[in-house]
Tab-separated table of C-alpha atoms in Angstrom:
chain	number	residue	atom	x	y	z
A	1486	UNK	CA	4.501	-0.070	12.544
A	1487	UNK	CA	5.691	0.781	16.082
A	1488	UNK	CA	7.594	-2.512	16.287
A	1489	UNK	CA	9.202	-1.815	12.923
A	1490	UNK	CA	10.261	1.678	13.951
A	1491	UNK	CA	11.897	0.234	17.074
A	1492	UNK	CA	13.967	-2.004	14.771
A	1493	UNK	CA	14.832	0.843	12.341
A	1494	UNK	CA	12.218	-0.447	9.866
A	1495	UNK	CA	14.013	-3.755	9.422
A	1496	UNK	CA	11.619	-6.708	8.834
A	1497	UNK	CA	11.029	-8.699	12.007
A	1498	UNK	CA	9.664	-12.090	12.987
A	1499	UNK	CA	8.383	-13.240	16.366
A	1500	UNK	CA	10.165	-16.046	18.211
A	1501	UNK	CA	9.255	-16.971	21.796
A	1502	UNK	CA	7.205	-13.762	22.124
A	1503	UNK	CA	10.156	-11.564	21.148
A	1504	UNK	CA	10.659	-9.640	17.911
A	1505	UNK	CA	13.839	-10.541	16.029
A	1506	UNK	CA	15.246	-8.630	13.050
A	1507	UNK	CA	15.163	-10.639	9.796
A	1508	UNK	CA	18.323	-9.839	7.837
A	1509	UNK	CA	18.461	-12.583	5.190
A	1510	UNK	CA	16.845	-10.578	2.372
A	1511	UNK	CA	16.454	-6.921	1.359
A	1512	UNK	CA	13.325	-5.397	2.918
A	1513	UNK	CA	11.210	-3.961	0.084
A	1514	UNK	CA	9.050	-7.057	-0.426
A	1515	UNK	CA	8.012	-6.951	3.239
A	1516	UNK	CA	7.387	-3.188	3.155
A	1517	UNK	CA	5.221	-3.582	0.057
A	1518	UNK	CA	2.991	-6.309	1.494
A	1519	UNK	CA	2.620	-4.405	4.766
A	1520	UNK	CA	1.781	-1.159	2.944
A	1521	UNK	CA	-0.686	-2.822	0.553
A	1522	UNK	CA	-2.565	-4.595	3.337
A	1523	UNK	CA	-2.563	-1.462	5.511
A	1524	UNK	CA	-4.047	0.679	2.729
A	1525	UNK	CA	-6.660	-1.797	1.495
A	1526	UNK	CA	-7.430	-3.571	4.776
A	1527	UNK	CA	-6.412	-7.088	3.760
A	1528	UNK	CA	-4.892	-9.512	6.245
A	1529	UNK	CA	-3.177	-11.982	3.889
A	1530	UNK	CA	-0.984	-11.893	0.799
A	1531	UNK	CA	-3.408	-13.489	-1.703
A	1532	UNK	CA	-4.798	-10.292	-3.216
A	1533	UNK	CA	-1.370	-8.684	-3.385
A	1534	UNK	CA	0.074	-11.809	-5.017
A	1535	UNK	CA	-2.769	-11.832	-7.552
A	1536	UNK	CA	-1.833	-8.286	-8.569
A	1537	UNK	CA	1.820	-9.336	-8.935
A	1538	UNK	CA	0.818	-12.330	-11.093
A	1539	UNK	CA	-1.373	-10.115	-13.304
A	1540	UNK	CA	1.501	-7.671	-13.857
A	1541	UNK	CA	3.888	-10.544	-14.611
A	1542	UNK	CA	1.503	-12.103	-17.152
A	1543	UNK	CA	0.908	-8.752	-18.865
A	1544	UNK	CA	4.630	-8.154	-19.393
A	1545	UNK	CA	5.102	-11.746	-20.565
A	1546	UNK	CA	2.512	-10.881	-23.220
A	1547	UNK	CA	4.332	-7.648	-24.141
A	1548	UNK	CA	7.699	-9.410	-24.356
A	1549	UNK	CA	6.346	-12.052	-26.750
A	1550	UNK	CA	4.738	-9.319	-28.860
A	1551	UNK	CA	8.074	-7.489	-28.931
A	1552	UNK	CA	9.834	-10.630	-30.178
A	1553	UNK	CA	7.225	-11.730	-32.730
A	1554	UNK	CA	5.609	-8.578	-34.153
A	1555	UNK	CA	7.021	-5.773	-36.276
A	1556	UNK	CA	4.484	-3.277	-34.936
A	1557	UNK	CA	3.764	-4.422	-31.391
A	1558	UNK	CA	1.853	-1.234	-30.534
A	1559	UNK	CA	-0.830	-1.752	-33.182
A	1560	UNK	CA	-0.821	-5.532	-33.683
A	1561	UNK	CA	-1.701	-8.439	-31.433
A	1562	UNK	CA	-0.273	-11.937	-31.395
A	1563	UNK	CA	-2.206	-15.132	-30.603
A	1564	UNK	CA	1.108	-16.638	-29.502
A	1565	UNK	CA	1.458	-13.892	-26.898
A	1566	UNK	CA	-1.942	-14.909	-25.518
A	1567	UNK	CA	-0.799	-18.543	-25.497
A	1568	UNK	CA	2.327	-17.524	-23.605
A	1569	UNK	CA	0.315	-15.571	-21.074
A	1570	UNK	CA	-2.005	-18.553	-20.488
A	1571	UNK	CA	0.988	-20.903	-20.157
A	1572	UNK	CA	2.484	-18.563	-17.586
A	1573	UNK	CA	-0.724	-18.309	-15.547
A	1574	UNK	CA	-1.170	-22.088	-15.511
A	1575	UNK	CA	2.465	-23.064	-14.878
A	1576	UNK	CA	2.897	-25.173	-11.760
A	1577	UNK	CA	5.331	-22.820	-9.941
A	1578	UNK	CA	3.027	-19.854	-10.528
A	1579	UNK	CA	-0.040	-21.658	-9.219
A	1580	UNK	CA	1.850	-23.192	-6.300
A	1581	UNK	CA	4.082	-20.321	-5.193
A	1582	UNK	CA	3.433	-16.945	-6.811
A	1583	UNK	CA	-0.272	-17.166	-5.972
A	1584	UNK	CA	-0.235	-18.961	-2.631
A	1585	UNK	CA	3.060	-18.081	-0.923
A	1586	UNK	CA	5.019	-14.946	-0.196
A	1587	UNK	CA	8.770	-14.483	-0.390
A	1588	UNK	CA	11.259	-11.933	-1.820
A	1589	UNK	CA	11.848	-14.261	-4.795
A	1590	UNK	CA	8.106	-14.154	-5.478
A	1591	UNK	CA	7.823	-10.395	-5.084
A	1592	UNK	CA	10.809	-9.619	-7.325
A	1593	UNK	CA	9.640	-11.742	-10.282
A	1594	UNK	CA	7.311	-9.186	-11.948
A	1595	UNK	CA	9.990	-6.497	-11.645
A	1596	UNK	CA	12.512	-8.867	-13.225
A	1597	UNK	CA	10.143	-9.504	-16.144
A	1598	UNK	CA	9.503	-5.755	-16.525
A	1599	UNK	CA	13.244	-4.971	-16.389
A	1600	UNK	CA	14.005	-7.593	-19.045
A	1601	UNK	CA	11.247	-6.214	-21.280
A	1602	UNK	CA	12.418	-2.613	-20.958
A	1603	UNK	CA	16.101	-3.411	-21.524
A	1604	UNK	CA	15.298	-5.734	-24.443
A	1605	UNK	CA	13.151	-3.007	-26.002
A	1606	UNK	CA	16.015	-0.546	-25.502
A	1607	UNK	CA	18.392	-2.890	-27.357
A	1608	UNK	CA	15.904	-3.464	-30.183
A	1609	UNK	CA	14.839	0.178	-30.630
A	1610	UNK	CA	18.387	1.468	-29.951
A	1611	UNK	CA	17.125	4.468	-27.985
A	1612	UNK	CA	20.201	4.553	-25.787
A	1613	UNK	CA	20.023	8.257	-24.926
A	1614	UNK	CA	16.305	8.291	-24.160
A	1615	UNK	CA	15.648	9.832	-20.750
A	1616	UNK	CA	12.591	7.592	-20.426
A	1617	UNK	CA	14.633	4.393	-20.770
A	1618	UNK	CA	17.421	5.662	-18.526
A	1619	UNK	CA	14.882	6.548	-15.822
A	1620	UNK	CA	12.829	3.336	-16.115
A	1621	UNK	CA	15.847	1.032	-16.123
A	1622	UNK	CA	17.373	2.842	-13.152
A	1623	UNK	CA	14.048	2.680	-11.289
A	1624	UNK	CA	13.416	-1.021	-11.811
A	1625	UNK	CA	17.021	-1.997	-11.123
A	1626	UNK	CA	16.714	-0.140	-7.804
A	1627	UNK	CA	13.403	-1.866	-6.983
A	1628	UNK	CA	14.905	-5.278	-7.742
A	1629	UNK	CA	18.067	-4.587	-5.719
A	1630	UNK	CA	16.032	-3.465	-2.705
A	1631	UNK	CA	13.753	-6.522	-3.000
A	1632	UNK	CA	16.034	-9.508	-3.565
A	1633	UNK	CA	19.723	-10.343	-3.868
A	1634	UNK	CA	18.894	-11.505	-7.381
A	1635	UNK	CA	18.735	-7.805	-8.242
A	1636	UNK	CA	22.497	-7.512	-7.693
A	1637	UNK	CA	23.099	-10.392	-10.119
A	1638	UNK	CA	20.802	-8.853	-12.742
A	1639	UNK	CA	22.564	-5.492	-12.361
A	1640	UNK	CA	25.853	-7.281	-12.991
A	1641	UNK	CA	24.335	-8.756	-16.160
A	1642	UNK	CA	23.386	-5.289	-17.407
A	1643	UNK	CA	26.947	-4.081	-16.754
A	1644	UNK	CA	28.373	-7.127	-18.558
A	1645	UNK	CA	26.151	-6.652	-21.632
A	1646	UNK	CA	27.020	-2.951	-21.745
A	1647	UNK	CA	30.759	-3.701	-21.463
A	1648	UNK	CA	30.592	-6.236	-24.305
A	1649	UNK	CA	28.876	-3.616	-26.470
A	1650	UNK	CA	31.549	-0.987	-25.791
A	1651	UNK	CA	33.487	-2.288	-28.801
A	1652	UNK	CA	30.601	-0.986	-30.943
A	1653	UNK	CA	30.694	2.415	-29.280
A	1654	UNK	CA	29.738	4.031	-26.001
A	1655	UNK	CA	25.958	3.929	-26.480
A	1656	UNK	CA	25.393	1.669	-23.460
A	1657	UNK	CA	28.003	3.310	-21.241
A	1658	UNK	CA	25.381	5.272	-19.211
A	1659	UNK	CA	23.795	1.968	-18.207
A	1660	UNK	CA	27.104	0.731	-16.771
A	1661	UNK	CA	27.127	3.811	-14.541
A	1662	UNK	CA	23.430	3.421	-13.626
A	1663	UNK	CA	23.710	-0.288	-12.754
A	1664	UNK	CA	26.925	0.251	-10.764
A	1665	UNK	CA	25.492	3.225	-8.846
A	1666	UNK	CA	22.231	1.391	-8.108
A	1667	UNK	CA	24.064	-1.727	-6.921
A	1668	UNK	CA	26.470	0.194	-4.695
A	1669	UNK	CA	23.964	2.644	-3.222
A	1670	UNK	CA	21.210	0.091	-2.542
A	1671	UNK	CA	23.671	-2.392	-1.028
A	1672	UNK	CA	25.052	0.309	1.277
A	1673	UNK	CA	21.501	1.395	2.165
A	1674	UNK	CA	20.582	-2.177	3.151
A	1675	UNK	CA	23.789	-2.618	5.101
A	1676	UNK	CA	23.407	0.698	6.929
A	1677	UNK	CA	19.769	0.027	7.744
A	1678	UNK	CA	20.416	-3.508	8.993
A	1679	UNK	CA	23.530	-2.404	10.883
A	1680	UNK	CA	21.447	0.052	12.919
A	1681	UNK	CA	19.319	-2.860	14.082
A	1682	UNK	CA	21.951	-5.582	14.398
A	1683	UNK	CA	25.284	-3.827	14.821
A	1684	UNK	CA	27.844	-2.940	12.142
A	1685	UNK	CA	30.209	-5.881	12.643
A	1686	UNK	CA	27.415	-8.338	13.400
A	1687	UNK	CA	25.722	-7.653	10.052
A	1688	UNK	CA	28.987	-8.090	8.146
A	1689	UNK	CA	29.589	-11.444	9.830
A	1690	UNK	CA	25.959	-12.429	9.274
A	1691	UNK	CA	26.105	-11.626	5.550
A	1692	UNK	CA	29.429	-13.453	5.192
A	1693	UNK	CA	28.250	-16.554	7.056
A	1694	UNK	CA	24.933	-16.616	5.178
A	1695	UNK	CA	26.637	-16.350	1.791
A	1696	UNK	CA	29.218	-19.026	2.610
A	1697	UNK	CA	26.495	-21.361	3.878
A	1698	UNK	CA	24.568	-21.065	0.600
A	1699	UNK	CA	27.602	-20.883	-1.718
A	1700	UNK	CA	29.564	-23.669	-3.509
A	1701	UNK	CA	32.249	-23.394	-0.798
A	1702	UNK	CA	30.092	-25.208	1.751
A	1703	UNK	CA	28.205	-28.477	1.927
A	1704	UNK	CA	27.717	-31.238	-0.619
A	1705	UNK	CA	27.568	-29.871	-4.153
A	1706	UNK	CA	26.481	-33.139	-5.768
A	1707	UNK	CA	23.576	-33.489	-3.368
A	1708	UNK	CA	22.516	-29.862	-3.910
A	1709	UNK	CA	22.851	-30.213	-7.682
A	1710	UNK	CA	20.746	-33.363	-7.684
A	1711	UNK	CA	18.099	-31.668	-5.524
A	1712	UNK	CA	17.956	-28.662	-7.864
A	1713	UNK	CA	17.605	-30.950	-10.889
A	1714	UNK	CA	14.826	-32.890	-9.139
A	1715	UNK	CA	13.014	-29.668	-8.250
A	1716	UNK	CA	13.226	-28.413	-11.844
A	1717	UNK	CA	11.890	-31.671	-13.287
A	1718	UNK	CA	9.016	-31.831	-10.794
A	1719	UNK	CA	7.927	-28.212	-11.193
A	1720	UNK	CA	8.908	-27.412	-14.776
A	1721	UNK	CA	8.811	-30.847	-16.407
A	1722	UNK	CA	5.739	-30.116	-18.538
A	1723	UNK	CA	7.255	-26.935	-19.975
A	1724	UNK	CA	10.572	-28.683	-20.685
A	1725	UNK	CA	8.752	-31.520	-22.474
A	1726	UNK	CA	6.713	-29.087	-24.625
A	1727	UNK	CA	9.855	-27.174	-25.585
A	1728	UNK	CA	11.709	-30.412	-26.371
A	1729	UNK	CA	8.847	-31.550	-28.644
A	1730	UNK	CA	8.949	-28.240	-30.525
A	1731	UNK	CA	12.719	-28.465	-30.923
A	1732	UNK	CA	12.457	-32.055	-32.181
A	1733	UNK	CA	9.676	-31.132	-34.609
A	1734	UNK	CA	11.574	-28.122	-35.965
A	1735	UNK	CA	14.543	-30.291	-36.921
A	1736	UNK	CA	12.513	-33.212	-38.265
A	1737	UNK	CA	9.873	-31.406	-40.343
A	1738	UNK	CA	10.813	-30.500	-43.905
A	1739	UNK	CA	11.482	-26.804	-44.535
A	1740	UNK	CA	10.594	-25.955	-40.964
A	1741	UNK	CA	14.030	-25.686	-39.421
A	1742	UNK	CA	13.847	-23.080	-36.709
A	1743	UNK	CA	16.284	-20.181	-36.725
A	1744	UNK	CA	16.346	-18.032	-33.587
A	1745	UNK	CA	16.510	-14.304	-34.260
A	1746	UNK	CA	19.133	-11.933	-32.890
A	1747	UNK	CA	16.527	-10.413	-30.602
A	1748	UNK	CA	15.621	-13.885	-29.393
A	1749	UNK	CA	19.240	-14.568	-28.474
A	1750	UNK	CA	19.402	-11.206	-26.693
A	1751	UNK	CA	16.407	-12.225	-24.600
A	1752	UNK	CA	17.915	-15.631	-23.789
A	1753	UNK	CA	21.146	-13.998	-22.599
A	1754	UNK	CA	19.230	-11.423	-20.575
A	1755	UNK	CA	16.948	-14.002	-18.958
A	1756	UNK	CA	18.947	-17.209	-18.537
A	1757	UNK	CA	22.507	-16.086	-17.764
A	1758	UNK	CA	21.547	-14.202	-14.545
A	1759	UNK	CA	19.625	-17.255	-13.316
A	1760	UNK	CA	22.576	-19.532	-13.964
A	1761	UNK	CA	24.968	-17.145	-12.195
A	1762	UNK	CA	22.577	-16.865	-9.244
A	1763	UNK	CA	22.200	-20.647	-9.050
A	1764	UNK	CA	25.987	-21.085	-8.942
A	1765	UNK	CA	26.681	-18.326	-6.399
A	1766	UNK	CA	23.915	-19.548	-4.071
A	1767	UNK	CA	23.726	-23.182	-5.090
A	1768	UNK	CA	22.363	-24.457	-1.764
A	1769	UNK	CA	19.788	-21.677	-1.546
A	1770	UNK	CA	18.667	-22.525	-5.073
A	1771	UNK	CA	17.252	-25.805	-3.744
A	1772	UNK	CA	14.410	-23.604	-2.484
A	1773	UNK	CA	11.259	-24.481	-4.503
A	1774	UNK	CA	10.694	-20.751	-5.148
A	1775	UNK	CA	13.785	-20.783	-7.377
A	1776	UNK	CA	11.840	-22.601	-10.097
A	1777	UNK	CA	9.846	-19.381	-10.593
A	1778	UNK	CA	12.822	-17.727	-12.295
A	1779	UNK	CA	12.765	-20.292	-15.128
A	1780	UNK	CA	9.066	-19.926	-15.955
A	1781	UNK	CA	9.246	-16.662	-17.984
A	1782	UNK	CA	12.095	-17.731	-20.328
A	1783	UNK	CA	10.557	-21.186	-20.851
A	1784	UNK	CA	7.104	-19.796	-21.616
A	1785	UNK	CA	8.480	-17.107	-23.919
A	1786	UNK	CA	10.709	-19.595	-25.766
A	1787	UNK	CA	7.769	-21.951	-26.312
A	1788	UNK	CA	5.565	-19.120	-27.605
A	1789	UNK	CA	8.207	-17.699	-29.946
A	1790	UNK	CA	9.048	-21.196	-31.190
A	1791	UNK	CA	5.368	-21.831	-31.972
A	1792	UNK	CA	5.146	-18.546	-33.864
A	1793	UNK	CA	8.212	-19.366	-35.970
A	1794	UNK	CA	7.017	-22.876	-36.778
A	1795	UNK	CA	3.370	-22.147	-37.552
């Protein structure tokens, strides 16, 4: 804690016996692990990661129930249990979310929770509910202070709300919330890191880091091929299962699958931010942790598809 306070509570790593500020990611994931281990006396991230995985799996279950049941509060779905088991046994979850630690790992449960809450808001149409306004604002802030993916997801919320303005101003408060959260958290991170690294230095660092990971630098074909290889290696089983279900739904008589409006809403909410993130930071997306982002939508699609077919 003393070392952190000397660096204005910016995450640090040790190199050649000297502490160096780590500015590549927002700091909340590092604060959370440090706080959890300090309170409970653990010295590794395994227990903390197990809690994150449990939360993720629970909200995967709730999301599938929301998409497949009319009365999700009083009914239970076997397909939601299947989805939860698929999530817990998926290769990226077993390889990374359990046994590694990274901002992309920490932010995943909060992404799943945010998608569930916003999807439920769209389905229930409780746009003026203080509870939804508070919860969405809270989890958008947590995501933004944990990973740069939070900024992309906030943009997605703003985009969805803007598209819905033609139907009225019901989602207008969420444009304001997402914009305020994005701006305030970004300025908080910048101000905090600038105290440790210098105002101009941090700007140059952020710019250089973004350009290095963006499509404007390096070999795009090589990065694209590497991303595709990573996805096949780590998510191949899930892609094959989904492909089989799609093939069966179009081949079997009277079993043609029709995705619901709520299903399409979930796909937009879950897949579009990932695609935007993968384009903006295409070289960074070669990181094996990136495959984690695809697990929830794949598992949920498989579970919903099973429910519609059988």
